[in-house]
CSV table of C-alpha atoms in Angstrom, one decimal:
chain,number,residue,atom,x,y,z
A,216,UNK,CA,85.5,-74.8,-96.6
A,217,UNK,CA,83.6,-73.5,-93.6
A,218,UNK,CA,85.0,-74.4,-90.2
A,219,UNK,CA,82.9,-76.6,-87.9
A,220,UNK,CA,80.5,-74.9,-85.6
A,221,UNK,CA,82.3,-74.7,-82.2
A,222,UNK,CA,79.0,-74.9,-80.4
A,223,UNK,CA,78.4,-78.4,-81.9
A,224,UNK,CA,81.7,-79.6,-80.5
A,225,UNK,CA,81.2,-78.2,-77.0
A,226,UNK,CA,80.3,-80.9,-74.5
A,227,UNK,CA,77.7,-80.1,-71.7
A,228,UNK,CA,79.5,-79.8,-68.4
A,229,UNK,CA,76.8,-78.9,-66.0
A,230,UNK,CA,75.9,-81.5,-63.3
A,231,UNK,CA,72.2,-81.3,-62.8
A,232,UNK,CA,70.9,-81.2,-59.2
A,233,UNK,CA,67.8,-80.5,-57.2
A,234,UNK,CA,67.8,-77.4,-55.0
A,235,UNK,CA,66.7,-78.2,-51.5
A,236,UNK,CA,63.6,-76.5,-50.1
A,237,UNK,CA,61.9,-75.9,-53.5
A,238,UNK,CA,58.2,-76.2,-53.8
A,239,UNK,CA,58.3,-78.8,-56.6
A,240,UNK,CA,60.7,-80.9,-58.6
A,241,UNK,CA,60.7,-78.6,-61.6
A,242,UNK,CA,61.2,-75.6,-59.3
A,243,UNK,CA,64.1,-77.4,-57.6
A,244,UNK,CA,65.8,-77.9,-61.0
A,245,UNK,CA,65.0,-74.3,-62.0
A,246,UNK,CA,66.5,-72.9,-58.7
A,247,UNK,CA,69.6,-75.0,-59.0
A,248,UNK,CA,70.1,-73.9,-62.6
A,249,UNK,CA,69.6,-70.2,-62.0
A,250,UNK,CA,71.7,-70.3,-58.8
A,251,UNK,CA,74.6,-71.9,-60.7
A,252,UNK,CA,74.3,-69.3,-63.4
A,253,UNK,CA,74.3,-66.4,-60.8
A,254,UNK,CA,77.3,-67.9,-58.9
A,255,UNK,CA,79.4,-68.4,-62.1
A,256,UNK,CA,79.3,-72.2,-62.0
A,257,UNK,CA,77.7,-72.0,-65.5
A,258,UNK,CA,79.4,-69.4,-67.7
A,259,UNK,CA,77.7,-67.4,-70.6
A,260,UNK,CA,77.7,-69.5,-73.7
A,261,UNK,CA,78.0,-72.8,-71.9
A,262,UNK,CA,75.8,-75.6,-73.3
A,263,UNK,CA,73.4,-77.4,-71.0
A,264,UNK,CA,72.8,-81.1,-71.0
A,265,UNK,CA,69.8,-82.3,-73.1
A,266,UNK,CA,66.5,-82.5,-71.2
A,267,UNK,CA,66.3,-86.2,-71.5
A,268,UNK,CA,69.8,-86.6,-70.0
A,269,UNK,CA,68.8,-84.3,-67.1
A,270,UNK,CA,65.7,-86.3,-66.5
A,271,UNK,CA,67.7,-89.6,-66.4
A,272,UNK,CA,70.3,-88.2,-64.0
A,273,UNK,CA,67.8,-86.8,-61.6
A,274,UNK,CA,65.2,-89.7,-61.9
A,275,UNK,CA,62.4,-87.4,-62.9
A,276,UNK,CA,59.9,-87.2,-65.8
A,277,UNK,CA,60.9,-85.4,-69.0
A,278,UNK,CA,58.0,-82.9,-68.5
A,279,UNK,CA,59.4,-81.9,-65.2
A,280,UNK,CA,62.7,-80.9,-66.8
A,281,UNK,CA,60.9,-79.2,-69.7
A,282,UNK,CA,59.0,-77.0,-67.2
A,283,UNK,CA,62.3,-76.0,-65.5
A,284,UNK,CA,64.0,-75.2,-68.8
A,285,UNK,CA,61.0,-73.2,-70.0
A,286,UNK,CA,60.9,-71.2,-66.9
A,287,UNK,CA,64.6,-70.4,-67.2
A,288,UNK,CA,64.0,-69.3,-70.8
A,289,UNK,CA,61.2,-67.1,-69.8
A,290,UNK,CA,63.4,-65.0,-67.6
A,291,UNK,CA,66.2,-64.9,-70.2
A,292,UNK,CA,69.0,-66.8,-68.5
A,293,UNK,CA,69.1,-69.6,-71.1
A,294,UNK,CA,68.2,-69.8,-74.8
A,295,UNK,CA,67.6,-72.6,-77.2
A,296,UNK,CA,69.2,-72.8,-80.6
A,297,UNK,CA,67.6,-75.2,-83.1
A,298,UNK,CA,69.7,-78.2,-83.8
A,299,UNK,CA,72.5,-77.0,-81.5
A,300,UNK,CA,71.0,-77.3,-78.0
A,301,UNK,CA,70.4,-75.0,-75.0
A,302,UNK,CA,72.9,-72.4,-73.8
A,303,UNK,CA,73.4,-70.0,-71.0
A,304,UNK,CA,72.9,-66.5,-72.2
A,305,UNK,CA,75.6,-63.8,-72.1
A,306,UNK,CA,78.1,-62.1,-74.3
A,307,UNK,CA,76.3,-61.3,-77.5
A,308,UNK,CA,73.0,-62.8,-76.1
A,309,UNK,CA,70.2,-60.7,-74.9
A,310,UNK,CA,70.3,-59.4,-71.3
A,311,UNK,CA,68.2,-60.9,-68.6
A,312,UNK,CA,64.6,-60.0,-69.0
A,313,UNK,CA,61.2,-60.7,-67.7
A,314,UNK,CA,58.6,-62.6,-69.8
A,315,UNK,CA,57.1,-59.3,-70.6
A,316,UNK,CA,60.4,-58.3,-72.3
A,317,UNK,CA,61.4,-55.7,-69.7
A,318,UNK,CA,65.1,-55.5,-69.1
A,319,UNK,CA,65.7,-57.0,-65.6
A,320,UNK,CA,67.0,-55.1,-62.7
A,321,UNK,CA,69.5,-57.4,-61.1
A,322,UNK,CA,69.3,-57.1,-57.3
A,323,UNK,CA,70.7,-60.6,-56.8
A,324,UNK,CA,74.4,-59.6,-56.7
A,325,UNK,CA,75.6,-58.0,-53.6
A,326,UNK,CA,77.3,-54.9,-55.0
A,327,UNK,CA,78.1,-51.6,-53.1
A,328,UNK,CA,76.3,-48.5,-54.4
A,329,UNK,CA,79.3,-47.0,-56.3
A,330,UNK,CA,77.4,-44.3,-58.2
A,331,UNK,CA,76.7,-42.3,-55.0
A,332,UNK,CA,80.1,-43.1,-53.4
A,333,UNK,CA,83.6,-41.9,-54.0
A,334,UNK,CA,84.4,-41.9,-57.8
A,335,UNK,CA,86.6,-44.9,-57.9
A,336,UNK,CA,86.6,-45.0,-61.7
A,337,UNK,CA,88.2,-41.6,-61.8
A,338,UNK,CA,90.7,-42.6,-59.0
A,339,UNK,CA,91.8,-45.7,-61.0
A,340,UNK,CA,92.3,-43.7,-64.1
A,341,UNK,CA,94.2,-41.0,-62.2
A,342,UNK,CA,96.5,-43.2,-60.2
A,343,UNK,CA,97.3,-45.7,-62.9
A,344,UNK,CA,98.6,-42.9,-65.0
A,345,UNK,CA,100.3,-41.0,-62.1
A,346,UNK,CA,103.7,-41.1,-60.4
A,347,UNK,CA,102.4,-43.1,-57.4
A,348,UNK,CA,102.9,-46.4,-59.1
A,349,UNK,CA,106.6,-46.2,-59.7
A,350,UNK,CA,109.2,-49.0,-59.4
A,351,UNK,CA,109.0,-49.1,-55.6
A,352,UNK,CA,105.4,-50.2,-55.8
A,353,UNK,CA,104.8,-51.6,-59.3
A,354,UNK,CA,106.9,-54.6,-60.4
A,355,UNK,CA,106.0,-55.7,-63.9
A,356,UNK,CA,107.6,-59.2,-63.5
A,357,UNK,CA,106.2,-62.3,-61.9
A,358,UNK,CA,105.9,-61.9,-58.1
A,359,UNK,CA,105.8,-64.2,-55.1
A,360,UNK,CA,102.6,-66.1,-54.7
A,361,UNK,CA,100.9,-64.5,-51.7
A,362,UNK,CA,102.4,-61.0,-52.5
A,363,UNK,CA,105.7,-59.3,-52.0
A,364,UNK,CA,106.6,-57.8,-48.6
A,365,UNK,CA,105.5,-54.3,-49.6
A,366,UNK,CA,102.0,-55.5,-50.5
A,367,UNK,CA,101.7,-57.9,-47.6
A,368,UNK,CA,102.8,-55.1,-45.2
A,369,UNK,CA,100.1,-52.8,-46.7
A,370,UNK,CA,97.5,-55.5,-46.0
A,371,UNK,CA,98.9,-55.9,-42.5
A,372,UNK,CA,98.5,-52.2,-42.0
A,373,UNK,CA,94.9,-52.3,-43.2
A,374,UNK,CA,94.0,-55.3,-41.0
A,375,UNK,CA,95.8,-54.1,-37.9
A,376,UNK,CA,92.7,-52.2,-36.8
A,377,UNK,CA,90.7,-55.4,-36.4
A,378,UNK,CA,93.4,-58.0,-35.6
A,379,UNK,CA,95.7,-57.8,-32.6
A,380,UNK,CA,99.5,-58.3,-33.0
A,381,UNK,CA,99.4,-59.1,-36.6
A,382,UNK,CA,102.8,-59.6,-38.4
A,383,UNK,CA,103.1,-59.2,-42.2
A,384,UNK,CA,104.5,-62.8,-42.4
A,385,UNK,CA,101.0,-64.1,-41.5
A,386,UNK,CA,99.2,-62.1,-44.3
A,387,UNK,CA,98.7,-63.5,-47.8
A,388,UNK,CA,97.5,-61.4,-50.8
A,389,UNK,CA,95.0,-63.2,-52.9
A,390,UNK,CA,92.8,-62.7,-56.0
A,391,UNK,CA,89.6,-62.0,-54.1
A,392,UNK,CA,88.0,-63.6,-51.1
A,393,UNK,CA,86.4,-66.4,-53.1
A,394,UNK,CA,89.7,-67.9,-54.2
A,395,UNK,CA,91.0,-67.5,-50.7
A,396,UNK,CA,88.0,-69.4,-49.2
A,397,UNK,CA,88.4,-72.1,-51.8
A,398,UNK,CA,92.2,-72.5,-51.0
A,399,UNK,CA,91.6,-72.5,-47.3
A,400,UNK,CA,88.9,-75.2,-47.5
A,401,UNK,CA,91.3,-77.3,-49.7
A,402,UNK,CA,94.0,-76.9,-47.0
A,403,UNK,CA,91.8,-77.7,-44.0
A,404,UNK,CA,89.7,-80.6,-45.4
A,405,UNK,CA,92.4,-83.1,-46.3
A,406,UNK,CA,91.3,-85.4,-43.5
A,407,UNK,CA,87.6,-84.6,-42.9
A,408,UNK,CA,85.2,-83.0,-45.4
A,409,UNK,CA,82.8,-81.7,-42.7
A,410,UNK,CA,82.5,-77.9,-42.5
A,411,UNK,CA,80.0,-76.2,-40.2
A,412,UNK,CA,78.1,-73.3,-41.6
A,413,UNK,CA,75.1,-71.2,-40.6
A,414,UNK,CA,71.7,-72.6,-41.7
A,415,UNK,CA,71.8,-69.7,-44.1
A,416,UNK,CA,75.2,-68.9,-45.6
A,417,UNK,CA,77.0,-67.0,-48.4
A,418,UNK,CA,76.4,-69.0,-51.6
A,419,UNK,CA,80.1,-69.0,-52.4
A,420,UNK,CA,80.7,-71.6,-49.6
A,421,UNK,CA,78.1,-73.8,-51.2
A,422,UNK,CA,79.9,-73.5,-54.6
A,423,UNK,CA,83.1,-74.5,-52.9
A,424,UNK,CA,81.4,-77.4,-51.3
A,425,UNK,CA,80.0,-78.6,-54.6
A,426,UNK,CA,83.4,-78.3,-56.3
A,427,UNK,CA,85.5,-80.2,-53.8
A,428,UNK,CA,82.9,-82.5,-52.2
A,429,UNK,CA,82.5,-80.9,-48.8
A,430,UNK,CA,79.8,-82.0,-46.4
A,431,UNK,CA,78.3,-78.8,-45.0
A,432,UNK,CA,76.9,-79.2,-41.5
A,433,UNK,CA,74.1,-76.6,-40.9
A,434,UNK,CA,74.2,-74.8,-37.6
A,435,UNK,CA,71.1,-73.0,-36.2
A,436,UNK,CA,71.0,-69.2,-36.1
A,437,UNK,CA,69.2,-66.5,-34.2
A,438,UNK,CA,69.1,-62.7,-34.4
A,439,UNK,CA,72.8,-62.5,-33.6
A,440,UNK,CA,73.8,-65.1,-36.2
A,441,UNK,CA,75.4,-68.5,-35.4
A,442,UNK,CA,74.0,-70.0,-32.2
A,443,UNK,CA,76.8,-71.1,-29.9
A,444,UNK,CA,74.9,-74.1,-28.4
A,445,UNK,CA,74.2,-75.4,-31.9
A,446,UNK,CA,77.9,-75.0,-32.9
A,447,UNK,CA,79.0,-76.8,-29.8
A,448,UNK,CA,76.7,-79.7,-30.5
A,449,UNK,CA,78.1,-80.0,-34.0
A,450,UNK,CA,81.7,-79.8,-32.6
A,451,UNK,CA,80.9,-82.4,-30.0
A,452,UNK,CA,79.7,-84.8,-32.7
A,453,UNK,CA,83.3,-84.7,-34.0
A,454,UNK,CA,84.9,-84.6,-37.4
A,455,UNK,CA,84.6,-80.9,-38.1
A,456,UNK,CA,87.4,-79.7,-40.4
A,457,UNK,CA,86.3,-76.1,-40.0
A,458,UNK,CA,83.7,-73.5,-39.2
A,459,UNK,CA,82.8,-71.0,-41.8
A,460,UNK,CA,81.2,-67.8,-40.4
A,461,UNK,CA,80.6,-64.1,-41.2
A,462,UNK,CA,80.3,-62.5,-37.8
A,463,UNK,CA,79.7,-58.9,-39.1
A,464,UNK,CA,76.7,-58.2,-41.2
A,465,UNK,CA,76.0,-61.8,-42.1
A,466,UNK,CA,75.2,-62.6,-45.7
A,467,UNK,CA,72.3,-63.0,-46.1
A,468,UNK,CA,70.6,-62.4,-42.7
A,469,UNK,CA,72.5,-59.1,-41.9
A,470,UNK,CA,73.0,-60.3,-38.2
A,471,UNK,CA,76.1,-59.1,-36.3
A,472,UNK,CA,77.5,-61.1,-33.4
A,473,UNK,CA,77.9,-59.3,-30.0
A,474,UNK,CA,81.4,-59.4,-28.3
A,475,UNK,CA,80.1,-62.1,-25.9
A,476,UNK,CA,78.8,-64.2,-28.7
A,477,UNK,CA,82.1,-64.0,-30.5
A,478,UNK,CA,83.9,-64.9,-27.3
A,479,UNK,CA,81.8,-68.0,-26.8
A,480,UNK,CA,82.3,-69.1,-30.5
A,481,UNK,CA,86.0,-68.7,-30.0
A,482,UNK,CA,86.0,-70.7,-26.8
A,483,UNK,CA,84.2,-73.6,-28.4
A,484,UNK,CA,86.5,-73.6,-31.4
A,485,UNK,CA,89.5,-73.7,-29.1
A,486,UNK,CA,88.1,-76.4,-26.9
A,487,UNK,CA,87.2,-78.7,-29.7
A,488,UNK,CA,90.1,-77.7,-32.0
A,489,UNK,CA,87.9,-76.5,-34.9
A,490,UNK,CA,89.6,-74.0,-37.2
A,491,UNK,CA,87.6,-70.9,-38.0
A,492,UNK,CA,87.2,-69.4,-41.5
A,493,UNK,CA,86.2,-65.8,-40.6
A,494,UNK,CA,84.9,-64.2,-43.7
A,495,UNK,CA,84.6,-60.5,-43.0
A,496,UNK,CA,84.0,-58.4,-46.1
A,497,UNK,CA,81.8,-55.8,-44.4
A,498,UNK,CA,83.9,-54.8,-41.4
A,499,UNK,CA,85.3,-51.7,-43.2
A,500,UNK,CA,81.7,-50.4,-43.5
A,501,UNK,CA,81.3,-50.4,-39.7
A,502,UNK,CA,82.6,-47.4,-37.8
A,503,UNK,CA,83.2,-49.3,-34.6
A,504,UNK,CA,83.5,-52.9,-35.4
A,505,UNK,CA,83.3,-55.7,-32.8
A,506,UNK,CA,86.4,-57.7,-31.8
A,507,UNK,CA,87.4,-60.2,-34.4
A,508,UNK,CA,87.5,-64.0,-33.9
A,509,UNK,CA,91.1,-63.7,-35.2
A,510,UNK,CA,91.9,-61.7,-32.1
A,511,UNK,CA,90.1,-64.0,-29.8
A,512,UNK,CA,91.4,-67.3,-31.2
A,513,UNK,CA,94.5,-66.3,-33.4
A,514,UNK,CA,95.9,-69.8,-33.5
A,515,UNK,CA,92.7,-71.2,-34.9
A,516,UNK,CA,91.4,-68.5,-37.2
A,517,UNK,CA,91.8,-67.7,-40.9
A,518,UNK,CA,90.6,-64.2,-41.3
A,519,UNK,CA,89.5,-63.3,-44.9
A,520,UNK,CA,89.2,-59.6,-45.9
A,521,UNK,CA,88.4,-58.1,-49.3
A,522,UNK,CA,88.2,-54.7,-51.0
A,523,UNK,CA,85.1,-55.7,-53.0
A,524,UNK,CA,82.5,-54.3,-50.6
A,525,UNK,CA,84.4,-51.3,-49.4
A,526,UNK,CA,86.2,-50.0,-52.5
A,527,UNK,CA,85.3,-51.9,-55.7
A,528,UNK,CA,85.0,-55.5,-56.8
A,529,UNK,CA,86.9,-54.6,-60.0
A,530,UNK,CA,90.2,-54.9,-58.1
A,531,UNK,CA,89.6,-58.6,-57.3
A,532,UNK,CA,92.0,-58.4,-54.3
A,533,UNK,CA,91.8,-59.8,-50.8
A,534,UNK,CA,94.0,-60.4,-47.8
A,535,UNK,CA,94.1,-63.4,-45.5
A,536,UNK,CA,95.4,-63.2,-42.0
A,537,UNK,CA,96.6,-66.8,-41.3
A,538,UNK,CA,97.2,-68.4,-37.9
A,539,UNK,CA,100.9,-68.5,-38.4
A,540,UNK,CA,103.7,-67.8,-41.0
A,541,UNK,CA,103.8,-71.5,-41.8
A,542,UNK,CA,100.1,-71.5,-42.5
A,543,UNK,CA,100.6,-68.5,-44.7
A,544,UNK,CA,103.2,-70.4,-46.7
A,545,UNK,CA,100.8,-73.4,-47.0
A,546,UNK,CA,98.0,-71.1,-48.3
A,547,UNK,CA,100.4,-69.4,-50.8
A,548,UNK,CA,101.3,-72.8,-52.2
A,549,UNK,CA,97.6,-73.6,-52.7
A,550,UNK,CA,97.0,-70.3,-54.4
A,551,UNK,CA,100.0,-70.8,-56.6
A,552,UNK,CA,98.4,-73.9,-58.1
A,553,UNK,CA,95.1,-72.0,-58.6
A,554,UNK,CA,96.0,-68.4,-59.7
A,555,UNK,CA,99.8,-68.2,-59.7
A,556,UNK,CA,99.6,-64.7,-58.1
A,557,UNK,CA,97.3,-61.7,-57.6
A,558,UNK,CA,97.6,-59.0,-60.2
A,559,UNK,CA,100.7,-56.9,-59.5
A,560,UNK,CA,99.1,-53.9,-61.1
A,561,UNK,CA,96.0,-54.0,-58.8
A,562,UNK,CA,98.2,-54.9,-55.8
A,563,UNK,CA,100.3,-51.8,-56.3
A,564,UNK,CA,97.2,-49.7,-56.6
A,565,UNK,CA,95.7,-51.2,-53.4
A,566,UNK,CA,99.0,-50.7,-51.6
A,567,UNK,CA,99.0,-47.0,-52.7
A,568,UNK,CA,95.4,-46.5,-51.6
A,569,UNK,CA,95.9,-48.1,-48.2
A,570,UNK,CA,98.9,-45.9,-47.7
A,571,UNK,CA,97.2,-42.6,-48.7
A,572,UNK,CA,94.0,-43.4,-46.8
A,573,UNK,CA,91.8,-43.7,-49.9
A,574,UNK,CA,90.5,-47.1,-48.9
A,575,UNK,CA,89.2,-45.6,-45.7
A,576,UNK,CA,87.6,-42.7,-47.6
A,577,UNK,CA,86.0,-45.1,-50.1
A,578,UNK,CA,84.6,-47.3,-47.3
A,579,UNK,CA,83.2,-44.2,-45.5
A,580,UNK,CA,81.5,-43.0,-48.7
A,581,UNK,CA,79.9,-46.4,-49.4
A,582,UNK,CA,78.8,-46.6,-45.8
A,583,UNK,CA,77.0,-43.2,-46.2
A,584,UNK,CA,75.4,-44.3,-49.5
A,585,UNK,CA,74.2,-47.6,-47.8
A,586,UNK,CA,72.7,-45.5,-45.0
A,587,UNK,CA,70.6,-43.6,-47.4
A,588,UNK,CA,69.4,-46.7,-49.3
A,589,UNK,CA,68.6,-48.6,-46.1
A,590,UNK,CA,66.3,-45.7,-45.1
A,591,UNK,CA,64.4,-46.1,-48.4
A,592,UNK,CA,64.1,-49.9,-47.8
A,593,UNK,CA,62.9,-49.3,-44.2
A,594,UNK,CA,60.2,-46.9,-45.4
A,595,UNK,CA,59.0,-49.1,-48.3
A,596,UNK,CA,58.8,-52.2,-46.2
A,597,UNK,CA,57.3,-50.6,-43.0
A,598,UNK,CA,55.1,-53.1,-41.3
A,599,UNK,CA,57.0,-56.2,-42.7
A,600,UNK,CA,59.6,-58.3,-41.0
A,601,UNK,CA,62.7,-56.6,-42.5
A,602,UNK,CA,66.2,-57.6,-41.2
A,603,UNK,CA,68.8,-55.0,-42.1
A,604,UNK,CA,71.9,-53.2,-40.9
A,605,UNK,CA,72.3,-49.5,-41.7
A,606,UNK,CA,75.8,-50.2,-43.1
A,607,UNK,CA,74.8,-53.1,-45.3
A,608,UNK,CA,74.2,-53.1,-49.1
A,609,UNK,CA,71.6,-55.9,-48.7
A,610,UNK,CA,68.4,-56.6,-46.8
A,611,UNK,CA,66.8,-59.9,-45.6
A,612,UNK,CA,63.0,-59.7,-46.1
A,613,UNK,CA,61.0,-62.4,-44.2
A,614,UNK,CA,57.9,-63.2,-46.1
A,615,UNK,CA,54.4,-63.3,-44.6
A,616,UNK,CA,52.3,-66.5,-44.7
A,617,UNK,CA,51.5,-68.2,-47.0
A,618,UNK,CA,54.3,-66.9,-49.3
A,619,UNK,CA,57.1,-69.2,-50.2
A,620,UNK,CA,60.5,-67.7,-51.1
A,621,UNK,CA,60.8,-69.4,-54.4
A,622,UNK,CA,57.4,-68.3,-55.5
A,623,UNK,CA,58.0,-64.7,-54.5
A,624,UNK,CA,61.4,-64.6,-56.3
A,625,UNK,CA,59.8,-66.0,-59.4
A,626,UNK,CA,57.0,-63.5,-59.4
A,627,UNK,CA,59.6,-60.7,-58.9
A,628,UNK,CA,61.5,-62.1,-62.0
A,629,UNK,CA,58.3,-61.9,-64.0
A,630,UNK,CA,58.1,-58.2,-63.0
A,631,UNK,CA,61.7,-57.7,-64.1
A,632,UNK,CA,63.5,-57.8,-60.7
A,633,UNK,CA,66.0,-60.5,-59.8
A,634,UNK,CA,66.4,-61.4,-56.2
A,635,UNK,CA,67.6,-64.5,-54.3
A,636,UNK,CA,65.3,-66.7,-52.3
A,637,UNK,CA,66.3,-68.2,-49.0
A,638,UNK,CA,66.9,-71.6,-50.7
A,639,UNK,CA,69.9,-70.1,-52.4
A,640,UNK,CA,71.6,-69.8,-49.0
A,641,UNK,CA,70.3,-72.8,-47.2
A,642,UNK,CA,71.8,-76.2,-46.6
A,643,UNK,CA,69.3,-78.7,-45.2
A,644,UNK,CA,65.8,-77.9,-44.0
A,645,UNK,CA,64.8,-74.3,-44.1
A,646,UNK,CA,63.0,-72.6,-41.2
A,647,UNK,CA,62.4,-69.3,-42.9
A,648,UNK,CA,60.8,-68.1,-46.1
A,649,UNK,CA,62.8,-65.0,-47.0
A,650,UNK,CA,64.6,-63.2,-49.8
A,651,UNK,CA,67.8,-61.3,-50.0
A,652,UNK,CA,67.6,-58.0,-51.9
A,653,UNK,CA,70.8,-56.3,-52.8
A,654,UNK,CA,70.0,-52.6,-52.5
A,655,UNK,CA,73.4,-51.5,-53.6
A,656,UNK,CA,73.0,-52.9,-57.1
A,657,UNK,CA,70.4,-50.4,-58.3
A,658,UNK,CA,71.7,-47.5,-60.4
A,659,UNK,CA,70.5,-44.8,-58.1
A,660,UNK,CA,68.2,-44.2,-55.2
A,661,UNK,CA,65.1,-43.5,-57.3
A,662,UNK,CA,65.6,-46.8,-59.3
A,663,UNK,CA,65.9,-48.6,-56.0
A,664,UNK,CA,62.8,-47.0,-54.5
A,665,UNK,CA,60.7,-48.0,-57.6
A,666,UNK,CA,62.0,-51.6,-57.5
A,667,UNK,CA,61.3,-52.0,-53.8
A,668,UNK,CA,57.9,-50.5,-54.2
A,669,UNK,CA,57.2,-53.0,-56.9
A,670,UNK,CA,58.3,-55.8,-54.6
A,671,UNK,CA,56.0,-54.6,-51.9
A,672,UNK,CA,53.1,-54.4,-54.4
A,673,UNK,CA,53.8,-58.0,-55.3
A,674,UNK,CA,53.6,-59.0,-51.7
A,675,UNK,CA,50.3,-57.2,-51.2
A,676,UNK,CA,48.5,-57.8,-54.5
A,677,UNK,CA,49.4,-61.4,-55.5
A,678,UNK,CA,48.2,-64.6,-54.0
A,679,UNK,CA,51.1,-67.2,-53.8
A,680,UNK,CA,48.8,-70.1,-54.2
A,681,UNK,CA,48.0,-68.9,-57.7
A,682,UNK,CA,51.6,-68.9,-58.8
A,683,UNK,CA,51.7,-72.7,-59.4
A,684,UNK,CA,49.5,-72.1,-62.5
A,685,UNK,CA,52.2,-69.9,-64.0
A,686,UNK,CA,54.9,-72.6,-64.1
């Protein structure tokens, strides 16, 4: 007797929502759906709720939901199976594609350009099979949540260049920065759910907010990032559980705070007793980084660092410098409930690489590759309002009138290029129509040049007011 089809038994688990700032209701559903797929909220193979159910939950017409689902099918992120429902593509499903059937170039994920950098793949193969990972580094048993003293000391060594007077007891090893941010938010928001963020912020903090019911408080930004006056106004209003901020090469705007800006942010946080979640994945790519908020306000700052942007995301390792050893113990307890422990194998590898200087060499090679790619972007978008940092693996392209970010991103998808519109990063009302393009994700510089040239041609040749007819 044939076993029941598992897909029939799978219950839909996606909670439909409307993405703020979209040009229409069906675009708002489409943007929310594709954003949740890109951020991993929806996994490959996951079944989506029926269209009538989505329409009922959101209070919209069925035709509105049908338009959104159709648009998502056109770009290949979902597929319908007769009699079984609609599912997120992935695994054995076709790769993302444009409506014309061209395999999509995914410039929506902020990856470093590894093909032009140090050969990390070869280093992993070499060191996993070498003598470096002997018993003194590699323990094959369960380990302490938060890392053993050897691995935490290595993290302390790595972070000591950016944080003053850091002791290993304040450092916690974690399975990547995202899990650390989730755990820190859980810890800090027991009394209040309000977390201040820049008006445009890393989508991961939005994912955390959606999962645990945080109320994100948008703070205005300028060319240096978070505006101190706006942060102080939010702090004065009271009830802030934390401030989430990326002071160096902000994601997505690429802004970097000056020392004076950092000093003022730290002063406000100390005056109003607002803990800071300082997310700094790009600091290793900067040759002379600015002073950290963790150095200016150590008793209030949770400094999150990761190897994903400066070595490889495959390690899934991060380090958190906590305000105190007691806070480190609290964070480790949170992480124990979530992930038990970071991978001992990868932790030993990272400890070895920090010790022999490979992490610094990898960061330097990625920095050099980013420099070359940023030059390509700057030539292609000459004459446009391009915000970039020479060390970054992404750019922030402000769109000319009358373009809207959602329309431009959709037109790019139709051409086979996936990018993220400003609405993917915004909370509350948007004041910019822009897109983030991850220039590190392209296979090589020539592929990147062709993709960026295509985006420029879309800017120049298409008329955004005609795009409504396409959806």
